Coordinates of C-alpha atoms in Angstrom, one line a residue:
M1 CA -37.5 78.8 52.4
A2 CA -40.4 79.5 54.7
V3 CA -43.3 80.5 52.7
R4 CA -43.5 84.0 54.3
G5 CA -40.0 84.7 53.5
L6 CA -40.6 83.4 49.9
V7 CA -43.5 85.8 49.4
A8 CA -42.0 88.6 51.2
L9 CA -38.9 88.2 48.8
R10 CA -41.1 88.2 46.0
T11 CA -43.3 90.9 46.9
V12 CA -40.1 93.0 47.4
A13 CA -38.3 91.8 44.1
R14 CA -41.9 92.6 42.3
V15 CA -42.3 96.0 44.0
A16 CA -38.3 97.1 43.4
G17 CA -38.6 95.9 39.6
P18 CA -35.8 93.6 38.0
A19 CA -33.1 96.7 37.9
T20 CA -33.1 97.5 41.6
C21 CA -33.3 93.8 42.4
R22 CA -30.1 93.1 40.6
H23 CA -28.6 95.7 43.1
A24 CA -30.0 94.5 46.1
C25 CA -29.0 90.6 45.4
P26 CA -25.7 89.7 43.8
R27 CA -27.8 86.6 41.9
L28 CA -28.7 88.0 38.6
G29 CA -32.4 86.8 37.7
C30 CA -33.5 86.1 41.0
T31 CA -37.1 87.4 40.3
L32 CA -37.9 85.1 37.6
S33 CA -36.1 82.2 39.5
L34 CA -38.9 83.0 42.3
R35 CA -41.6 83.4 40.3
N36 CA -40.7 79.8 38.7
T37 CA -40.5 78.4 42.4
F38 CA -44.1 79.6 42.7
L39 CA -45.7 78.2 39.7
T40 CA -44.3 75.0 40.1
A41 CA -45.0 74.7 43.6
T42 CA -47.8 72.4 44.7
P43 CA -50.9 73.9 45.1
A44 CA -51.0 73.4 48.9
F45 CA -47.8 75.4 48.8
R46 CA -49.6 78.3 46.3
Q47 CA -52.5 78.5 48.6
A48 CA -50.3 79.1 51.6
A49 CA -48.2 81.6 50.0
R50 CA -51.5 83.7 49.0
S51 CA -52.6 83.2 52.0
S52 CA -49.6 84.6 54.0
L53 CA -49.8 87.4 51.1
V54 CA -53.0 88.4 52.5
Q55 CA -52.0 88.7 56.0
K56 CA -49.0 91.2 54.8
N57 CA -52.0 93.2 53.4
R58 CA -53.5 93.6 56.5
R59 CA -50.7 94.9 58.4
S60 CA -51.2 98.6 59.6
L61 CA -50.9 101.4 57.5
H62 CA -47.8 102.4 58.4
S63 CA -46.3 98.8 56.8
R64 CA -48.6 99.6 53.4
S65 CA -47.2 103.3 53.3
L66 CA -43.9 102.2 53.5
V67 CA -44.6 99.4 50.8
Q68 CA -46.6 101.6 48.2
A69 CA -43.8 104.5 48.8
E70 CA -41.0 101.7 47.5
A71 CA -43.3 101.0 44.8
N72 CA -43.8 104.8 43.9
R73 CA -39.9 104.9 43.7
S74 CA -40.2 102.1 41.0
N75 CA -42.7 103.5 39.0
G76 CA -41.6 107.1 38.4
S77 CA -43.9 109.1 41.1
A78 CA -40.7 109.7 42.8
N79 CA -37.3 110.1 42.6
G80 CA -35.5 106.7 42.2
D81 CA -32.7 104.4 40.3
H82 CA -34.9 105.2 37.2
A83 CA -33.9 108.8 37.2
S84 CA -31.7 108.3 34.5
Y85 CA -34.6 107.1 32.0
D86 CA -36.3 108.8 29.9
F87 CA -39.3 106.8 30.7
D88 CA -40.3 104.2 33.2
L89 CA -42.1 102.4 30.1
F90 CA -41.9 102.2 26.9
T91 CA -44.2 100.0 24.8
I92 CA -43.5 99.4 21.4
G93 CA -46.9 99.0 19.8
A94 CA -49.8 100.7 19.9
G95 CA -52.8 97.8 19.6
S96 CA -54.9 96.3 22.3
G97 CA -51.9 95.1 24.7
G98 CA -50.2 97.8 24.0
V99 CA -52.5 100.5 24.7
R100 CA -54.3 98.9 27.9
A101 CA -51.0 98.4 29.7
S102 CA -49.6 101.8 28.8
R103 CA -52.6 103.7 30.1
F104 CA -53.1 101.6 32.7
A105 CA -49.2 102.2 33.8
A106 CA -49.8 105.8 33.2
Q107 CA -53.3 106.6 34.6
N108 CA -53.2 104.1 37.4
Y109 CA -50.0 104.4 38.8
G110 CA -48.6 107.5 37.6
A111 CA -45.6 105.8 35.6
K112 CA -43.9 108.2 33.0
V113 CA -45.0 106.0 29.6
A114 CA -44.3 106.7 25.9
V115 CA -45.9 104.2 23.0
C116 CA -44.4 104.3 19.6
E117 CA -46.5 103.3 16.5
M118 CA -46.3 103.4 12.9
P119 CA -48.3 105.9 10.7
F120 CA -52.1 104.9 10.3
D121 CA -52.8 102.8 7.1
L122 CA -55.2 99.8 6.0
V123 CA -53.1 97.8 4.8
A124 CA -49.9 97.1 7.4
S125 CA -46.7 96.4 6.5
D126 CA -42.7 96.9 8.0
S127 CA -44.0 100.9 7.8
K128 CA -47.3 101.4 8.5
G129 CA -49.6 100.4 11.1
G130 CA -51.8 102.6 13.2
A131 CA -53.2 103.0 16.8
G132 CA -55.7 100.8 17.5
G133 CA -53.9 97.5 16.2
T134 CA -54.9 94.9 13.9
C135 CA -58.1 94.3 15.9
V136 CA -59.4 97.6 15.5
L137 CA -57.6 98.5 11.9
R138 CA -57.7 95.4 10.2
G139 CA -59.3 92.6 11.9
C140 CA -62.2 92.3 14.4
V141 CA -63.5 95.5 13.8
P142 CA -63.5 96.0 10.4
K143 CA -64.5 92.1 9.6
K144 CA -67.3 92.3 12.3
L145 CA -68.9 95.2 10.1
M146 CA -69.0 93.7 7.0
V147 CA -70.7 90.7 8.9
Y148 CA -73.6 92.6 10.2
G149 CA -73.8 94.0 6.1
G150 CA -73.5 90.5 4.8
E151 CA -76.2 89.6 7.3
F152 CA -79.2 91.7 5.5
A153 CA -79.2 89.2 2.8
Q154 CA -80.8 86.5 4.3
A155 CA -82.6 89.0 6.2
F156 CA -84.1 89.9 2.7
K157 CA -84.8 86.3 1.9
D158 CA -86.4 85.5 5.3
S159 CA -88.7 88.3 5.0
K160 CA -91.1 87.1 2.4
G161 CA -92.1 84.0 4.4
F162 CA -93.4 86.6 6.9
G163 CA -95.2 88.1 4.5
W164 CA -92.8 90.9 2.9
D165 CA -92.5 91.9 -0.7
V166 CA -89.1 93.2 -1.0
P167 CA -87.7 94.5 -4.6
E168 CA -84.7 92.3 -5.5
P169 CA -81.4 94.6 -3.1
S170 CA -78.4 95.5 -4.5
V171 CA -74.9 96.3 -3.1
T172 CA -73.1 99.4 -3.5
W173 CA -69.5 98.1 -2.5
E174 CA -67.9 101.3 -2.8
R175 CA -70.6 103.2 0.6
L176 CA -69.6 99.9 2.0
M177 CA -65.9 100.6 1.8
Q178 CA -66.4 104.4 2.4
N179 CA -68.7 103.9 5.8
K180 CA -66.2 101.1 7.0
N181 CA -62.7 103.3 6.4
K182 CA -64.6 106.6 7.7
E183 CA -65.3 104.3 10.9
L184 CA -61.7 102.8 11.1
D185 CA -60.7 106.1 10.7
R186 CA -62.3 107.7 13.9
L187 CA -61.3 104.6 16.0
N188 CA -57.6 105.4 15.2
G189 CA -58.2 108.6 16.6
V190 CA -59.8 107.4 19.9
Y191 CA -57.0 105.1 20.8
M192 CA -54.4 108.0 19.7
K193 CA -56.5 110.1 22.4
L194 CA -56.9 107.5 24.9
L195 CA -53.1 107.5 24.8
N196 CA -53.2 111.1 25.4
N197 CA -55.7 111.6 27.8
A198 CA -54.2 108.9 30.2
G199 CA -50.9 111.3 29.8
V200 CA -49.1 108.8 27.5
K201 CA -46.5 110.0 24.9
Y202 CA -47.4 108.9 21.5
I203 CA -44.4 108.5 19.1
E204 CA -45.1 107.8 15.5
G205 CA -42.3 105.9 13.9
R206 CA -41.2 101.9 14.1
G207 CA -39.6 100.7 16.9
T208 CA -36.2 98.5 17.4
L209 CA -34.0 97.8 20.6
V210 CA -30.5 99.1 21.0
D211 CA -30.1 97.6 24.2
T212 CA -32.0 96.5 27.5
H213 CA -33.1 100.3 28.4
T214 CA -33.1 101.6 24.9
V215 CA -35.5 101.8 22.1
E216 CA -34.9 103.4 18.5
V217 CA -37.4 105.3 16.9
D218 CA -36.8 106.5 13.5
G219 CA -33.1 107.9 14.3
K220 CA -34.2 109.0 17.5
Q221 CA -33.2 107.1 20.8
Y222 CA -35.3 106.5 24.3
T223 CA -34.1 105.4 27.4
A224 CA -36.9 103.0 30.2
K225 CA -36.6 101.4 33.2
T226 CA -39.1 99.0 31.7
I227 CA -39.8 97.9 27.8
L228 CA -42.8 96.1 26.7
I229 CA -42.9 94.8 23.4
A230 CA -46.5 94.4 21.8
T231 CA -46.3 94.2 18.4
G232 CA -48.8 91.8 17.7
G233 CA -48.5 89.4 14.3
R234 CA -48.7 89.1 10.9
A235 CA -50.2 87.5 7.9
V236 CA -48.4 85.0 6.2
K237 CA -48.3 83.0 2.9
L238 CA -48.4 79.7 1.7
P239 CA -45.0 79.2 -0.3
I240 CA -46.5 77.6 -3.3
D241 CA -46.2 78.8 -6.9
G242 CA -47.8 82.3 -7.8
A243 CA -48.5 83.1 -3.9
E244 CA -47.7 86.6 -5.3
H245 CA -51.3 86.9 -7.0
A246 CA -53.1 86.0 -3.7
I247 CA -54.2 88.4 -1.2
I248 CA -54.2 88.5 2.4
S249 CA -57.1 89.4 5.0
D250 CA -55.7 93.0 5.3
E251 CA -56.1 93.6 1.5
V252 CA -59.3 91.6 1.6
L253 CA -61.5 94.1 3.8
N254 CA -60.3 96.5 1.3
L255 CA -61.1 95.1 -1.8
P256 CA -62.0 98.2 -4.3
S257 CA -64.7 96.0 -5.9
L258 CA -67.3 92.9 -5.0
P259 CA -65.4 89.7 -6.7
K260 CA -67.7 87.7 -8.4
K261 CA -65.6 84.7 -7.4
L262 CA -63.4 84.0 -5.0
A263 CA -61.3 81.4 -3.2
V264 CA -60.3 81.0 0.4
I265 CA -57.4 79.2 0.9
G266 CA -57.3 78.2 4.7
G267 CA -59.7 76.3 6.8
G268 CA -59.5 78.2 10.2
Y269 CA -61.8 81.0 11.5
I270 CA -60.0 83.9 9.2
G271 CA -60.6 82.1 6.0
L272 CA -64.6 81.1 7.3
E273 CA -65.6 84.1 8.2
F274 CA -64.7 86.0 5.0
A275 CA -66.0 82.9 3.4
G276 CA -69.5 83.6 4.5
I277 CA -69.2 87.5 4.6
Y278 CA -68.4 87.5 0.4
N279 CA -70.9 84.9 0.5
N280 CA -73.5 86.2 1.9
Y281 CA -72.8 89.7 -0.4
G282 CA -73.3 87.3 -3.6
S283 CA -69.8 86.4 -4.7
E284 CA -69.2 82.9 -5.3
V285 CA -67.2 81.6 -3.1
H286 CA -64.8 78.3 -2.9
V287 CA -63.1 77.3 0.2
V288 CA -60.1 74.9 0.0
Y289 CA -58.3 72.9 3.0
R290 CA -56.0 69.9 3.5
Q291 CA -57.9 69.1 7.0
P292 CA -61.3 66.4 6.2
L293 CA -63.0 68.9 8.7
P294 CA -62.7 73.1 8.6
L295 CA -62.0 74.7 12.1
R296 CA -59.1 72.3 13.5
G297 CA -58.7 72.6 17.4
F298 CA -62.9 72.9 18.0
D299 CA -64.9 70.2 18.8
E300 CA -65.1 67.7 16.5
E301 CA -68.6 67.3 16.6
C302 CA -69.3 71.2 16.2
R303 CA -66.6 71.1 13.1
G304 CA -68.7 68.2 11.4
F305 CA -71.9 70.0 12.0
I306 CA -70.9 73.5 10.6
A307 CA -69.4 72.1 7.8
E308 CA -72.7 70.8 6.8
Q309 CA -74.0 74.4 7.1
Y310 CA -71.5 76.1 5.0
E311 CA -72.8 74.0 2.1
V312 CA -76.4 74.7 2.9
T313 CA -75.1 78.9 3.1
G314 CA -74.1 78.1 -0.4
L315 CA -70.0 77.7 0.2
N316 CA -68.4 75.4 -2.4
I317 CA -66.2 73.4 0.0
H318 CA -62.9 71.3 -0.9
S319 CA -62.2 69.4 2.0
Q320 CA -58.6 67.4 1.8
S321 CA -57.0 69.9 -1.2
T322 CA -54.0 71.2 -1.0
P323 CA -53.0 73.9 -3.4
T324 CA -50.4 73.6 -5.4
R325 CA -50.2 76.3 -8.0
I326 CA -51.7 79.9 -8.9
E327 CA -51.8 80.4 -12.2
K328 CA -52.5 84.2 -13.9
Q329 CA -54.7 83.6 -16.9
S330 CA -54.5 86.2 -20.4
D331 CA -57.7 88.0 -19.5
G332 CA -56.6 88.6 -16.0
S333 CA -58.5 85.5 -13.8
L334 CA -56.4 83.4 -11.7
T335 CA -56.8 79.8 -11.4
L336 CA -56.2 77.6 -8.6
H337 CA -54.6 74.1 -8.8
V338 CA -55.2 71.8 -5.9
K339 CA -54.4 67.8 -5.0
K340 CA -56.7 66.0 -3.8
K341 CA -56.4 63.1 -0.9
D342 CA -56.8 60.7 -3.5
G343 CA -54.1 62.2 -5.8
Q344 CA -56.4 63.8 -8.4
E345 CA -55.4 67.2 -9.8
E346 CA -58.6 69.5 -9.4
A347 CA -58.6 73.3 -11.1
I348 CA -60.6 75.7 -9.7
E349 CA -60.8 78.4 -12.9
G350 CA -62.2 82.3 -13.1
L351 CA -61.6 83.4 -10.1
E352 CA -61.1 87.6 -9.5
T353 CA -59.6 87.2 -6.2
I354 CA -58.1 84.5 -3.9
L355 CA -57.9 85.2 -0.1
M356 CA -54.9 83.0 1.5
A357 CA -55.4 83.0 5.2
T358 CA -53.3 80.4 6.1
G359 CA -52.2 81.9 9.8
R360 CA -50.0 84.5 11.4
S361 CA -46.6 84.9 12.7
P362 CA -45.4 87.3 15.2
N363 CA -44.1 90.5 14.7
T364 CA -40.8 90.1 15.9
Q365 CA -38.7 90.6 12.6
N366 CA -36.2 93.1 12.2
M367 CA -36.4 94.6 15.7
N368 CA -32.8 93.0 17.5
L369 CA -34.4 91.0 20.1
E370 CA -32.0 88.1 20.1
K371 CA -29.2 90.8 20.0
V372 CA -30.3 92.2 23.5
G373 CA -30.9 89.0 24.7
V374 CA -34.5 88.4 24.5
E375 CA -35.3 84.4 23.8
L376 CA -37.4 83.5 20.7
G377 CA -39.3 80.5 19.9
P378 CA -39.4 78.4 16.6
K379 CA -42.3 80.3 15.1
G380 CA -40.3 84.0 16.5
Q381 CA -42.9 84.3 18.9
I382 CA -41.2 86.1 22.8
K383 CA -41.3 83.7 25.1
V384 CA -42.2 84.9 28.3
D385 CA -43.3 83.6 32.0
G386 CA -46.0 83.7 33.5
F387 CA -45.8 87.3 34.4
N388 CA -45.4 88.7 31.1
Q389 CA -41.5 89.0 31.3
T390 CA -39.1 87.6 28.9
S391 CA -35.2 86.1 29.5
V392 CA -34.3 89.6 29.7
S393 CA -35.3 91.0 33.2
S394 CA -36.3 94.5 31.5
I395 CA -38.2 93.6 28.8
Y396 CA -41.8 92.3 29.1
A397 CA -43.9 91.2 26.3
V398 CA -47.9 90.7 25.6
G399 CA -50.7 89.4 22.9
D400 CA -50.0 87.8 19.8
V401 CA -46.0 88.6 19.8
T402 CA -46.1 85.8 22.7
D403 CA -48.1 83.4 20.6
R404 CA -50.5 82.1 23.3
V405 CA -53.4 82.8 23.0
N406 CA -54.2 85.3 20.3
L407 CA -57.6 86.9 21.1
T408 CA -58.0 90.7 21.3
P409 CA -59.7 90.2 24.8
V410 CA -56.7 87.8 26.0
A411 CA -54.2 90.6 25.0
L412 CA -56.4 93.2 26.8
M413 CA -55.9 91.1 30.1
E414 CA -52.2 90.1 29.7
G415 CA -51.8 94.1 29.7
M416 CA -53.5 95.0 32.5
A417 CA -52.0 92.2 34.9
F418 CA -48.7 93.4 33.4
A419 CA -49.5 96.8 34.8
K420 CA -50.6 96.1 38.1
N421 CA -47.9 93.2 38.2
V422 CA -45.2 95.8 37.2
F423 CA -46.5 99.3 38.5
G424 CA -48.9 98.6 40.7
G425 CA -47.2 96.6 43.3
D426 CA -49.2 93.7 42.8
P427 CA -46.8 90.7 43.0
E428 CA -49.6 88.1 41.8
A429 CA -51.2 89.7 39.0
Q430 CA -51.0 87.3 36.3
A431 CA -53.3 86.5 32.7
E432 CA -55.7 83.6 33.6
Y433 CA -56.2 81.0 30.6
D434 CA -58.9 78.8 31.9
A435 CA -62.3 79.2 30.4
I436 CA -61.8 81.6 27.6
A437 CA -65.0 82.2 25.5
S438 CA -64.1 82.9 21.5
A439 CA -66.8 83.2 18.5
V440 CA -66.2 82.2 14.5
F441 CA -68.4 85.0 12.8
S442 CA -69.0 82.8 10.3
N443 CA -72.0 81.9 8.6
P444 CA -73.7 80.2 10.8
P445 CA -71.4 81.1 13.3
L446 CA -69.8 79.7 16.1
A447 CA -69.2 80.0 20.2
S448 CA -67.9 78.3 22.8
V449 CA -66.1 78.0 26.4
G450 CA -64.1 75.3 27.8
L451 CA -63.1 72.5 26.8
S452 CA -64.0 70.5 23.6
E453 CA -65.5 67.0 23.9
E454 CA -62.3 65.5 22.9
Q455 CA -60.2 67.3 25.5
A456 CA -62.5 67.1 28.5
T457 CA -62.7 63.4 27.3
E458 CA -58.6 63.5 27.8
Q459 CA -58.2 65.6 31.1
Y460 CA -61.5 64.2 33.3
G461 CA -61.8 60.2 31.6
D462 CA -65.5 60.3 32.7
V463 CA -67.7 62.8 30.9
D464 CA -71.6 63.3 30.1
V465 CA -72.4 64.9 26.8
Y466 CA -75.6 66.8 26.1
T467 CA -76.4 68.0 22.5
S468 CA -79.1 69.4 20.9
S469 CA -79.8 70.3 16.8
F470 CA -82.9 72.4 15.9
K471 CA -84.3 74.6 13.4
P472 CA -84.7 77.7 15.1
M473 CA -88.0 79.8 15.3
K474 CA -87.6 82.3 13.1
N475 CA -86.5 79.6 9.9
T476 CA -89.6 77.7 10.3
I477 CA -91.9 80.1 8.1
S478 CA -89.2 81.5 6.4
G479 CA -88.0 78.5 4.2
N480 CA -84.5 78.8 5.8
E481 CA -83.0 75.8 6.0
A482 CA -80.3 76.4 8.6
R483 CA -80.5 74.4 12.0
G484 CA -78.9 75.2 15.2
F485 CA -76.3 73.0 17.3
M486 CA -75.9 73.3 21.1
K487 CA -74.0 70.9 23.3
I488 CA -72.9 70.9 27.0
L489 CA -69.6 68.9 28.6
V490 CA -69.9 67.8 32.1
D491 CA -67.5 65.9 34.4
A492 CA -69.5 63.0 35.5
K493 CA -68.0 62.8 38.8
T494 CA -68.3 66.3 40.1
D495 CA -70.8 67.6 37.7
T496 CA -69.4 71.0 36.9
V497 CA -70.1 72.1 33.7
I498 CA -66.3 71.9 31.6
G499 CA -67.0 72.6 27.9
V500 CA -70.3 74.9 26.2
H501 CA -70.6 75.0 22.3
M502 CA -73.3 76.5 20.1
I503 CA -73.6 76.7 16.5
G504 CA -76.5 79.3 14.9
P505 CA -77.3 83.2 15.1
D506 CA -76.5 85.2 18.2
C507 CA -74.2 82.5 19.6
A508 CA -71.6 84.6 20.8
E509 CA -73.6 86.9 22.7
I510 CA -75.2 83.9 24.2
M511 CA -72.0 82.2 25.5
Q512 CA -70.9 85.6 26.9
G513 CA -73.2 84.7 29.5
F514 CA -72.2 81.2 29.8
A515 CA -68.7 82.1 30.2
V516 CA -69.5 83.6 33.1
A517 CA -71.0 80.3 34.8
V518 CA -68.3 78.6 33.3
K519 CA -65.7 80.8 34.6
M520 CA -67.4 80.5 38.5
G521 CA -67.5 76.4 38.4
V522 CA -71.4 76.2 37.4
K523 CA -72.5 72.3 38.1
K524 CA -75.1 70.7 35.5
K525 CA -77.7 70.4 38.6
Q526 CA -77.7 74.2 38.9
L527 CA -78.6 75.0 35.1
D528 CA -81.2 72.2 35.9
R529 CA -83.2 74.9 38.0
V530 CA -83.0 77.9 35.8
V531 CA -86.0 78.8 34.3
G532 CA -85.8 79.4 30.7
I533 CA -86.7 82.4 28.5
H534 CA -89.4 81.7 26.4
P535 CA -89.3 81.4 23.2
S536 CA -85.9 81.4 22.8
S537 CA -83.0 79.2 21.6
A538 CA -81.1 80.0 24.6
E539 CA -83.3 78.5 26.7
E540 CA -82.0 75.5 24.8
F541 CA -79.8 75.1 27.3
V542 CA -81.3 74.8 30.7
T543 CA -83.4 72.2 29.5
M544 CA -81.3 69.4 28.0
R545 CA -81.7 66.9 31.0
S546 CA -80.9 63.4 29.5
P547 CA -77.1 63.0 28.0
T548 CA -76.9 62.1 24.8
K549 CA -73.3 60.5 25.4
E550 CA -71.4 59.1 28.1
V551 CA -67.8 58.7 28.5
R552 CA -66.7 56.6 31.1
D553 CA -62.2 55.7 30.8
K554 CA -62.5 57.8 27.9
Q555 CA -64.9 55.3 26.3
P556 CA -68.3 56.0 25.1
V557 CA -70.7 53.6 26.5
G558 CA -73.4 54.6 24.3
S559 CA -76.6 56.9 25.1
S560 CA -78.9 57.2 28.3
A561 CA -81.8 59.2 26.5

């Protein structure tokens, strides 16, 4: 098929929508086939296709009007095949991705949209949720508020070196919980207002699929031309004896009192973030994980450095330890039993709280997804293509329920791409997963964008590694022993920066700026020409001149420093 013919056919398929496409073409799934053809094509073919699309978009005003008229018939701004449906789009789940997709479809593209979500509660369940989803109500936002609160503890200590005489501070935990929950209640209302202002109908209740175009909410059925699943994920516990005595992340955000002694099972970012929070507030915190180092998936050198810093801050680290059981004692305290790498048993006693931060699973249970033909992956995640479409042409999915990159900004990006693609008439609108910055708000925090050294070595072979470890200026007279770390990874053949990592205060704020540079393909020599802001930690990124390590043909060859 000629490139222009392929693009034209794909454009008609995407503008008309899956249902209309089936009427126009007897081969069911033709849109998906076209997508796969495009996604698996050579770069030259893809570029040619995009160029053809640009030429098409430059046609006469009359031609563009015809395309827009067809799009309007599809998204509901005029009568069309969907006239028998209650909505153009019905979204199940009012978290970040679902709200973004629904708002854009309704406000920007004139679609008739409904969203269903369960009643608001601080702890999610099969019957409770709330507009805003996990991030706003039970994740990023309340966690970050508590991170901010915990940081005052170190500030009080550091202030003495700067001449301040501060009385021993105390924490009124109940006030923190009240203020935090008040803010979450406000945000829940804000999200409902955003949907209302966009013209989206908000339906409270649990949504399940009846068929490929019908959703049932608390006994009432609604039909839609397109259905979007955006139900996110949920925390899961380890299947060990006594697991019922442990809590999950939803609950650790809402403890009625500050525990004196707490254990965290799990070495991922959720576990380490809460470990830092409660350690800062004064709890004795024990962190248990199976790996030699925490934060699996991050750069290995960063993992080693931050593990040392966690112990500097006072965390009790139990690495290479496997939880075996939890016992509740007669006095109400808990004992966590773990097996060390050498086979020895260890008991962590006198615990008031045990947090299981041992992963999350997609929220796809009891939704009748497989009954209507939606294909699921081994973790229960919804399988989608590059355009967020499932194995059923009228059903799409975005966010953590697809288990791709489980970050709130990614869900927002996917939701926006979905709306542009399905309702905005943009046949090429897709989420881009390269150079996504992320941060771990532990103590100290870690932020990164691009590849780890291990990934860079595997993908590029020849890599220049630049690192710097230092004590921040603020710590020089405060007595704070914490150190910072920075790392830049460069493709030695092209001088392109392919990874940036930082451990230390404000690293997330700094990394957001470098994410733009990495996304745009910044060269190391360009960073070298940048004048740093002095005195600051961030200037270190533009003053690292000599690599601390050189990798050639995937093997380190030593330092040239």
